[in-house]
Amino acid sequence: MAPPTFPQGMNLHTIGYAALKYPDLAEELPVPLVNQIGALQRVGGEHQDHMIAQLGSRYLTALLEYQASDNALLHDPTSSQYYFSTALCLLNFLTGSPDVCIGIAKHPAVVHDVVEKLLDPNVEATMRACDRSSGPQFPPATFEDDFGSLLQFVSTILLYVDQPETLHPRIRELIPKCRIWTRTYKNSRVRTISNAASRLVMQIQGMDPAMKAQLKTLQAASLLCGFSGCGKRSDLTACGGCRIQRYCGREHQKKDWKFHKHLCNKGLEEVGDEDNNVE
């Protein structure tokens, strides 16, 4: 059925465009991705869960492919895209869905690249120096915002791998760095830095299985049937195409296909705006 109404004039296209076409923005809403995600984060509950599932079902593959591409900005240390690209920014938001996390974990090169950059002895200084300009109307994200998001991204994906070394063979070298970051940023405005760094130490050393299972259970609570108005959150089956959108049974999946077929792994260019705002 129809997607939820996105806040402040956003839709699936404006979000995907800002993530995959940096520095360009969609003509109908020329707002940077970080500002769009900020608005999405203020939408809670079932509404946000539906949005994450629909964004993930449409863009996960495209985001992973973009992040692993040869786009020049992704390989330029003077650009904010080098450390925390718009694609990675959207992926980090979508990790609210365990199905998205599983999809990312199946492409370890993306997380490997993030860990490799965090291992750089000069990562903080280089990140602080990169260009984050986003236009006079929109204050850019800060170094602390991006740094905390990077650490959070790695920590979340680690919940879905059995051995941390599968993401990066030198990941244990992050342990002393994370201990320092935990202390250095304990009074930072961005609490995510200290919290994620502390959690990464536990995860890399070997998190207690019961705690790991509890965290994954909390994430699984975000799953719900994609059929509008159903709301069921248990005994769900994932779409065989995108592996993100879930359904309580074949009946609701069949009824929802009229809408979902326009999203399922379609990426950026396949759907017109008329498909994004149907009530």
Steps between C-alpha positions, in 0.01 A plus 500: 500500500601865513806619694468715809501873443856626534546820702576847366446425132746210482437181307687188399650677199630811678670285765657257254609780268678688780674176605615385157552820301712710738552795475184529287156511659152422369338802336172451685675514838859632491577406860824319600464140611616562857214747546247260348618220728477734797133546423449124454659431838237716666226276361448214737340160532322309226520795263881503504519120479299508176721773357820310580364180343398680182824696469699183563302289254552757227854625565709248697661341195555835330658649815738207543602514136556875515709475818727244332527698175787704357320833550779755540359662815500167683877485452585864576607549865422872479133424436247411768392218269829321562414419861124524529338521160135579448449136399657383826294758689178350364625145559570591862144626544362186338687274744197547721380196304674168576432391143703795371780411744507144369514632144795727584683221685484292182711772333793524747705721266289800604568455872861399427552840338356683802720304743806564284438874521440488876836324538678794338709670774392839365131422457375767740714781362422410138128469567494836675672666205275367222243720326146462634345806338131458417381848408405801713147381575609171654765468772729207415555200718793536738805278535352359821172413325677312221753333729231372734297369208800310361562327833130424541483352150785254568357408839155427360628278218721309744181366658443302182839333452638206699865603481602868494807415291274412207437874465868595527802283596646785711177600673649417842734794453194718552476396866764740642378779272140448614607510865666836437194630314274388784696719742569788260138549397320409823382861536435558130164635385485188281470222757501244221880524472575389855214251515577332168875493565444332837261249345745423220764396754258244648392379158848454358623325814193276495164629617300288741266290282198585714565873464551464126175306468317763705622783274394307190159433654453872560580566135265227382215686672512748210381239248137510394272389219530733201130489418347832599294477817607147599754581770593138578857466628554127545521193274597713201652391170734717295436582135703263284624787282629775728517287818399813696122552485320248720149357500283300736390268222445449130166682500643831616810459286284449193283800582807718556677397179318770302706752692809302599585396144590862430748502791651152519873552426417773248764748609482870419376542146221247474214671683342836427390733772138404439573162659649648812215702644197280443282478806 
